[in-house]
Amino acid sequence: MKPLLKSPTKATSLGLWMLLFCAQLLFCNVALGQVKKQVFRADLIKGLDTFMHTVIPNATLMEGDKLMALDEFFRALKKLNPLNNNGDLLVRYAWPPVLPPKPLTGKQFSEKLKSLELKYQEVFTAKDYVGCASNSSSSRGYPCALWTLFHYWTVQNGLPSYPLFPGNVLRTIWNFVKYFYDCPDCVSNFEKMVKRRPIELVKTHDAEILWLWETHNEFNKLTATQFPSANMCPTCRNKDQSWRNDEVLKYLKSLYAEANFSFDGLSTSKGYKIKSL
Ligand SMILES: *[C@@H]1O[C@H](CO)[C@@H](O)[C@H](O)[C@H]1NC(C)=O
Ligand SMILES: *[C@@H]1O[C@H](CO)[C@@H](O)[C@H](O)[C@H]1NC(C)=O
Ligand SMILES: *[C@@H]1O[C@H](CO)[C@@H](O)[C@H](O)[C@H]1NC(C)=O
């Protein structure tokens, strides 16, 4: 990359100036040519809000493989939950660990959730998407929030408590997409990727993080954007533009570390556990 600034003294003073300037603005992504991407907790909350209050209630009787997919989803969510303390309890009681789970309709789920929400309040406090807002460059609302949740899952699953076996999160995501994502083209694309790079071959948590990243980038190829951009992560590519997976992994782990999440769009950061190393 061409250096933006030539003399080091100029660079320092301009850097300081930009930092001060950025501090003045609440929304400032660009510092010294490097784009700082952030994960917004509001996006995760709003995405789960939509899934639980709009997508599930719309389902007719859920049984068989669809029910199993929902069961897996909630079991993963209980261990890798970005909601606040009340949200932990809400999820735990909304989907009790009954094996095998009993068939139910979306309406039944919805009624149970509603009654639990009288007790566990202030969980879905994000009114709008922030990073996934339709006016931001990565737009796309709900799908964007789902990708965010899934990356969060793979990275959190690599923390030393290792909540789930490697590959488990990916299977959960794939079954979720198959049964709960209303987009036949997306499902068939996802299926092609799962066939080409079988999830059974994912044996480590790092491989799980990278598997999802590669899959997401294959979807992104349709729009010709690859993540992370050179501005977001200058070290993530070799000179010939091929990926440096070790650097991508480092980048994803720091981007999806809860300690680095933004609380923009939420009225408080209280009540959230920050799981970290
Ligand atoms: C609700 O379900 C119907 C039929 O399955 C579907 O066409 C519609 O898009 C769904 N609506 C939402 C909001 O998911
Ligand atoms: C997008 O819209 C929201 C409210 O609808 C606003 O708060 C936010 O600042 C906007 N973001 C950008 C990048 O314009
Ligand atoms: C948060 O992000 C910074 C860089 O943006 C990184 O140095 C740090 O390691 C990240 N925090 C965690 C817990 O990964």
Short mmCIF file of C-alpha atoms and ligand atoms in Angstrom, two decimals:
data_model
loop_
_atom_site.label_atom_id
_atom_site.label_comp_id
_atom_site.label_asym_id
_atom_site.label_seq_id
_atom_site.Cartn_x
_atom_site.Cartn_y
_atom_site.Cartn_z
CA MET A 1 0.00 0.00 0.00
CA LYS A 2 1.28 3.50 -0.77
CA PRO A 3 2.14 5.29 2.46
CA LEU A 4 -0.31 8.07 3.06
CA LEU A 5 2.12 10.22 4.98
CA LYS A 6 5.75 10.87 4.30
CA SER A 7 7.56 12.66 7.10
CA PRO A 8 7.30 11.01 10.54
CA THR A 9 6.86 14.30 12.38
CA LYS A 10 4.07 15.32 10.07
CA ALA A 11 2.60 11.84 10.44
CA THR A 12 2.62 12.13 14.21
CA SER A 13 1.01 15.52 14.35
CA LEU A 14 -1.54 14.63 11.72
CA GLY A 15 -2.22 11.39 13.59
CA LEU A 16 -2.78 13.29 16.82
CA TRP A 17 -4.97 15.78 15.05
CA MET A 18 -7.04 12.97 13.55
CA LEU A 19 -7.37 11.25 16.90
CA LEU A 20 -8.66 14.45 18.47
CA PHE A 21 -10.94 15.01 15.54
CA CYS A 22 -12.23 11.44 15.83
CA ALA A 23 -12.79 11.84 19.55
CA GLN A 24 -15.06 14.78 18.76
CA LEU A 25 -17.23 12.68 16.51
CA LEU A 26 -19.09 9.76 17.93
CA PHE A 27 -19.01 8.05 14.58
CA CYS A 28 -15.51 7.94 13.20
CA ASN A 29 -14.35 4.83 11.45
CA VAL A 30 -11.35 6.04 9.59
CA ALA A 31 -8.13 6.76 11.41
CA LEU A 32 -4.89 7.07 9.48
CA GLY A 33 -6.10 5.10 6.47
CA GLN A 34 -7.01 2.02 8.47
CA VAL A 35 -10.71 1.32 8.70
CA LYS A 36 -11.77 0.16 12.13
CA LYS A 37 -14.66 -2.21 11.85
CA GLN A 38 -16.65 -2.88 14.98
CA VAL A 39 -19.24 -5.32 16.10
CA PHE A 40 -22.32 -3.69 17.60
CA ARG A 41 -24.09 -5.61 20.33
CA ALA A 42 -27.34 -3.95 19.22
CA ASP A 43 -27.15 -5.88 15.94
CA LEU A 44 -26.91 -9.21 17.75
CA ILE A 45 -29.81 -8.31 20.01
CA LYS A 46 -32.02 -7.05 17.21
CA GLY A 47 -31.30 -10.14 15.09
CA LEU A 48 -32.28 -12.50 17.92
CA ASP A 49 -35.30 -10.32 18.61
CA THR A 50 -36.45 -10.77 15.00
CA PHE A 51 -35.83 -14.50 15.06
CA MET A 52 -37.73 -15.08 18.29
CA HIS A 53 -40.57 -12.60 17.77
CA THR A 54 -41.13 -12.77 14.01
CA VAL A 55 -39.55 -15.82 12.41
CA ILE A 56 -40.39 -18.57 14.94
CA PRO A 57 -43.96 -17.37 15.64
CA ASN A 58 -44.62 -17.56 11.90
CA ALA A 59 -43.75 -21.28 11.80
CA THR A 60 -46.45 -23.93 11.65
CA LEU A 61 -45.94 -27.17 13.57
CA MET A 62 -42.22 -27.75 14.13
CA GLU A 63 -41.25 -31.40 14.33
CA GLY A 64 -38.65 -33.85 13.06
CA ASP A 65 -35.50 -32.33 11.58
CA LYS A 66 -36.84 -28.79 11.82
CA LEU A 67 -37.46 -29.23 15.53
CA MET A 68 -33.99 -30.70 15.97
CA ALA A 69 -32.51 -27.70 14.17
CA LEU A 70 -34.29 -25.35 16.56
CA ASP A 71 -33.19 -27.42 19.54
CA GLU A 72 -29.56 -27.23 18.39
CA PHE A 73 -29.91 -23.51 17.85
CA PHE A 74 -31.09 -22.92 21.39
CA ARG A 75 -28.52 -25.24 22.90
CA ALA A 76 -25.78 -23.28 21.15
CA LEU A 77 -27.38 -19.96 22.11
CA LYS A 78 -27.47 -20.94 25.78
CA LYS A 79 -23.70 -21.45 25.75
CA LEU A 80 -22.84 -18.59 23.40
CA ASN A 81 -25.36 -15.93 24.33
CA PRO A 82 -24.74 -12.26 23.52
CA LEU A 83 -27.86 -11.08 25.40
CA ASN A 84 -27.78 -9.63 28.91
CA ASN A 85 -28.28 -11.50 32.21
CA ASN A 86 -32.06 -11.51 31.87
CA GLY A 87 -31.59 -12.71 28.31
CA ASP A 88 -29.61 -15.68 29.62
CA LEU A 89 -32.51 -16.66 31.85
CA LEU A 90 -35.12 -15.98 29.19
CA VAL A 91 -33.40 -18.28 26.71
CA ARG A 92 -32.81 -20.95 29.33
CA TYR A 93 -36.51 -21.13 30.25
CA ALA A 94 -37.92 -20.50 26.79
CA TRP A 95 -36.19 -23.65 25.58
CA PRO A 96 -35.92 -26.12 28.45
CA PRO A 97 -33.55 -29.07 27.94
CA VAL A 98 -36.20 -31.71 27.32
CA LEU A 99 -34.94 -34.67 25.31
CA PRO A 100 -36.28 -35.41 22.84
CA PRO A 101 -37.83 -31.96 22.39
CA LYS A 102 -41.60 -31.96 21.94
CA PRO A 103 -43.12 -30.80 18.64
CA LEU A 104 -44.62 -27.34 18.93
CA THR A 105 -46.07 -24.56 16.83
CA GLY A 106 -44.59 -21.13 16.43
CA LYS A 107 -47.60 -19.74 18.26
CA GLN A 108 -46.99 -21.99 21.27
CA PHE A 109 -43.39 -20.85 21.45
CA SER A 110 -44.48 -17.27 21.13
CA GLU A 111 -46.99 -17.51 23.99
CA LYS A 112 -44.46 -19.07 26.30
CA LEU A 113 -41.88 -16.42 25.41
CA LYS A 114 -44.39 -13.66 26.08
CA SER A 115 -45.21 -14.97 29.53
CA LEU A 116 -41.51 -15.31 30.40
CA GLU A 117 -40.87 -11.78 29.23
CA LEU A 118 -43.18 -10.48 31.95
CA LYS A 119 -40.60 -11.77 34.38
CA TYR A 120 -37.35 -11.27 32.45
CA GLN A 121 -37.68 -7.77 31.12
CA GLU A 122 -35.44 -5.41 29.20
CA VAL A 123 -33.77 -8.07 27.09
CA PHE A 124 -34.43 -6.91 23.53
CA THR A 125 -33.54 -3.29 24.07
CA ALA A 126 -32.12 -2.57 20.61
CA LYS A 127 -34.66 -0.59 18.62
CA ASP A 128 -32.68 -0.54 15.40
CA TYR A 129 -29.72 -2.16 13.76
CA VAL A 130 -26.56 -0.09 13.99
CA GLY A 131 -23.69 -1.70 12.01
CA CYS A 132 -26.31 -3.68 10.07
CA ALA A 133 -28.55 -0.63 9.50
CA SER A 134 -29.82 -0.40 5.96
CA ASN A 135 -28.19 3.00 5.57
CA SER A 136 -24.70 1.71 6.44
CA SER A 137 -22.38 0.34 3.79
CA SER A 138 -22.81 -3.28 4.85
CA SER A 139 -26.62 -2.76 5.06
CA ARG A 140 -28.84 -5.83 5.00
CA GLY A 141 -30.50 -5.85 8.46
CA TYR A 142 -31.49 -9.32 9.57
CA PRO A 143 -29.15 -11.37 7.33
CA CYS A 144 -26.26 -9.14 8.38
CA ALA A 145 -27.20 -9.68 12.05
CA LEU A 146 -27.29 -13.47 11.53
CA TRP A 147 -23.81 -13.49 10.01
CA THR A 148 -22.64 -11.40 12.94
CA LEU A 149 -24.15 -13.86 15.39
CA PHE A 150 -22.58 -16.82 13.61
CA HIS A 151 -19.10 -15.30 13.52
CA TYR A 152 -19.52 -14.40 17.17
CA TRP A 153 -20.44 -18.02 17.89
CA THR A 154 -17.41 -19.49 16.14
CA VAL A 155 -15.01 -17.07 17.85
CA GLN A 156 -16.59 -17.47 21.30
CA ASN A 157 -16.51 -21.23 20.86
CA GLY A 158 -12.73 -20.94 20.55
CA LEU A 159 -12.33 -19.39 24.01
CA PRO A 160 -10.57 -21.65 26.52
CA SER A 161 -13.80 -22.92 28.06
CA TYR A 162 -14.52 -24.48 24.60
CA PRO A 163 -18.28 -24.75 25.11
CA LEU A 164 -18.95 -27.01 22.11
CA PHE A 165 -16.87 -29.46 20.06
CA PRO A 166 -15.31 -28.03 16.89
CA GLY A 167 -17.76 -28.31 14.02
CA ASN A 168 -20.77 -28.37 16.31
CA VAL A 169 -21.47 -24.65 15.81
CA LEU A 170 -21.14 -25.02 12.04
CA ARG A 171 -23.62 -27.88 11.92
CA THR A 172 -26.00 -25.82 14.02
CA ILE A 173 -25.67 -22.88 11.63
CA TRP A 174 -26.15 -25.06 8.55
CA ASN A 175 -29.31 -26.67 9.96
CA PHE A 176 -30.61 -23.28 11.02
CA VAL A 177 -30.14 -21.94 7.50
CA LYS A 178 -31.76 -25.03 6.00
CA TYR A 179 -34.91 -24.89 8.14
CA PHE A 180 -35.30 -21.29 9.29
CA TYR A 181 -33.84 -19.06 6.61
CA ASP A 182 -36.47 -18.24 4.08
CA CYS A 183 -34.28 -17.98 0.96
CA PRO A 184 -34.08 -21.10 -1.23
CA ASP A 185 -31.16 -19.72 -3.27
CA CYS A 186 -29.12 -19.01 -0.15
CA VAL A 187 -29.82 -22.50 1.16
CA SER A 188 -28.75 -24.16 -2.07
CA ASN A 189 -25.57 -22.03 -2.18
CA PHE A 190 -24.81 -22.95 1.39
CA GLU A 191 -25.37 -26.60 0.60
CA LYS A 192 -22.85 -26.48 -2.23
CA MET A 193 -20.26 -25.07 0.17
CA VAL A 194 -21.00 -27.70 2.78
CA LYS A 195 -20.52 -30.40 0.12
CA ARG A 196 -17.27 -28.92 -1.08
CA ARG A 197 -15.82 -28.38 2.38
CA PRO A 198 -17.42 -31.01 4.63
CA ILE A 199 -18.03 -29.85 8.17
CA GLU A 200 -16.90 -33.27 9.48
CA LEU A 201 -13.36 -32.33 8.45
CA VAL A 202 -13.35 -29.35 10.83
CA LYS A 203 -11.36 -30.64 13.80
CA THR A 204 -10.22 -27.51 15.64
CA HIS A 205 -11.85 -24.34 16.90
CA ASP A 206 -9.56 -22.22 14.73
CA ALA A 207 -10.58 -24.23 11.66
CA GLU A 208 -14.20 -23.59 12.61
CA ILE A 209 -13.68 -19.82 12.70
CA LEU A 210 -11.93 -19.89 9.32
CA TRP A 211 -14.51 -22.22 7.75
CA LEU A 212 -17.29 -19.72 8.41
CA TRP A 213 -15.16 -16.79 7.27
CA GLU A 214 -14.38 -18.54 3.96
CA THR A 215 -18.02 -19.45 3.48
CA HIS A 216 -19.12 -15.89 4.13
CA ASN A 217 -16.58 -14.63 1.62
CA GLU A 218 -17.91 -17.04 -0.98
CA PHE A 219 -21.31 -15.43 -0.52
CA ASN A 220 -19.63 -12.04 -0.72
CA LYS A 221 -18.08 -12.93 -4.07
CA LEU A 222 -21.51 -12.41 -5.54
CA THR A 223 -21.21 -8.75 -4.59
CA ALA A 224 -17.44 -8.67 -5.24
CA THR A 225 -16.48 -7.66 -1.73
CA GLN A 226 -14.02 -9.70 0.29
CA PHE A 227 -13.66 -9.41 4.03
CA PRO A 228 -11.65 -8.04 5.67
CA SER A 229 -10.66 -5.32 3.22
CA ALA A 230 -7.02 -4.29 3.01
CA ASN A 231 -7.97 -1.12 4.88
CA MET A 232 -9.50 -3.07 7.72
CA CYS A 233 -6.64 -5.51 8.06
CA PRO A 234 -3.45 -4.50 6.26
CA THR A 235 -1.63 -7.67 7.41
CA CYS A 236 -4.28 -10.15 6.28
CA ARG A 237 -2.97 -10.54 2.71
CA ASN A 238 0.35 -11.52 1.14
CA LYS A 239 1.90 -9.33 -1.54
CA ASP A 240 0.25 -11.49 -4.23
CA GLN A 241 -3.13 -10.78 -2.52
CA SER A 242 -3.52 -14.36 -1.26
CA TRP A 243 -4.85 -14.64 2.28
CA ARG A 244 -2.69 -15.05 5.36
CA ASN A 245 -4.97 -17.27 7.40
CA ASP A 246 -3.01 -16.80 10.63
CA GLU A 247 -3.51 -13.02 10.40
CA VAL A 248 -7.16 -13.36 9.42
CA LEU A 249 -7.70 -15.56 12.44
CA LYS A 250 -6.07 -12.99 14.72
CA TYR A 251 -8.17 -10.25 13.18
CA LEU A 252 -11.45 -12.17 13.59
CA LYS A 253 -10.63 -13.10 17.19
CA SER A 254 -10.06 -9.50 18.15
CA LEU A 255 -13.04 -8.17 16.14
CA TYR A 256 -15.44 -10.67 17.72
CA ALA A 257 -14.00 -10.41 21.25
CA GLU A 258 -16.84 -9.20 23.46
CA ALA A 259 -14.52 -6.73 25.15
CA ASN A 260 -14.33 -4.90 21.82
CA PHE A 261 -18.06 -4.75 21.13
CA SER A 262 -19.74 -1.39 20.82
CA PHE A 263 -22.83 -0.62 22.88
CA ASP A 264 -23.99 2.10 20.47
CA GLY A 265 -27.75 1.98 20.06
CA LEU A 266 -28.29 0.61 23.58
CA SER A 267 -29.08 2.74 26.58
CA THR A 268 -26.75 0.87 28.92
CA SER A 269 -23.91 -1.63 28.93
CA LYS A 270 -24.90 -2.83 32.40
CA GLY A 271 -26.08 -6.42 32.79
CA TYR A 272 -23.86 -7.89 30.09
CA LYS A 273 -21.24 -10.45 30.92
CA ILE A 274 -18.08 -10.01 28.90
CA LYS A 275 -16.55 -13.40 28.30
CA SER A 276 -12.87 -13.19 27.50
CA LEU A 277 -9.57 -15.02 27.79
C1 LIG B 1 -44.30 -16.48 7.19
O1 LIG B 1 -44.51 -17.75 6.55
C2 LIG B 1 -44.95 -17.67 5.21
C3 LIG B 1 -45.26 -19.08 4.71
O2 LIG B 1 -44.39 -20.04 5.23
C4 LIG B 1 -43.89 -16.98 4.37
O3 LIG B 1 -44.32 -16.87 3.02
C5 LIG B 1 -43.62 -15.60 4.94
O4 LIG B 1 -42.56 -14.97 4.21
C6 LIG B 1 -43.23 -15.71 6.40
N1 LIG B 1 -43.11 -14.38 7.01
C7 LIG B 1 -42.09 -14.04 7.79
C8 LIG B 1 -42.14 -12.67 8.35
O5 LIG B 1 -41.18 -14.80 8.06
C1 LIG B 2 -28.35 5.19 10.13
O1 LIG B 2 -29.61 5.48 10.67
C2 LIG B 2 -29.67 5.51 12.06
C3 LIG B 2 -31.10 5.74 12.51
O2 LIG B 2 -32.01 5.30 11.57
C4 LIG B 2 -28.75 6.60 12.58
O3 LIG B 2 -28.78 6.61 14.00
C5 LIG B 2 -27.33 6.32 12.12
O4 LIG B 2 -26.48 7.36 12.50
C6 LIG B 2 -27.29 6.18 10.60
N1 LIG B 2 -25.96 5.75 10.20
C7 LIG B 2 -25.29 6.30 9.19
C8 LIG B 2 -23.95 5.69 8.90
O5 LIG B 2 -25.71 7.22 8.55
C1 LIG B 3 -9.62 -5.54 20.81
O1 LIG B 3 -9.14 -4.94 19.62
C2 LIG B 3 -7.77 -4.52 19.65
C3 LIG B 3 -7.41 -3.90 18.32
O2 LIG B 3 -8.46 -3.28 17.71
C4 LIG B 3 -6.86 -5.71 19.91
O3 LIG B 3 -5.53 -5.27 20.04
C5 LIG B 3 -7.30 -6.42 21.20
O4 LIG B 3 -6.53 -7.60 21.35
C6 LIG B 3 -8.78 -6.80 21.11
N1 LIG B 3 -9.23 -7.37 22.37
C7 LIG B 3 -9.37 -8.69 22.54
C8 LIG B 3 -9.85 -9.13 23.89
O5 LIG B 3 -9.14 -9.50 21.66
#
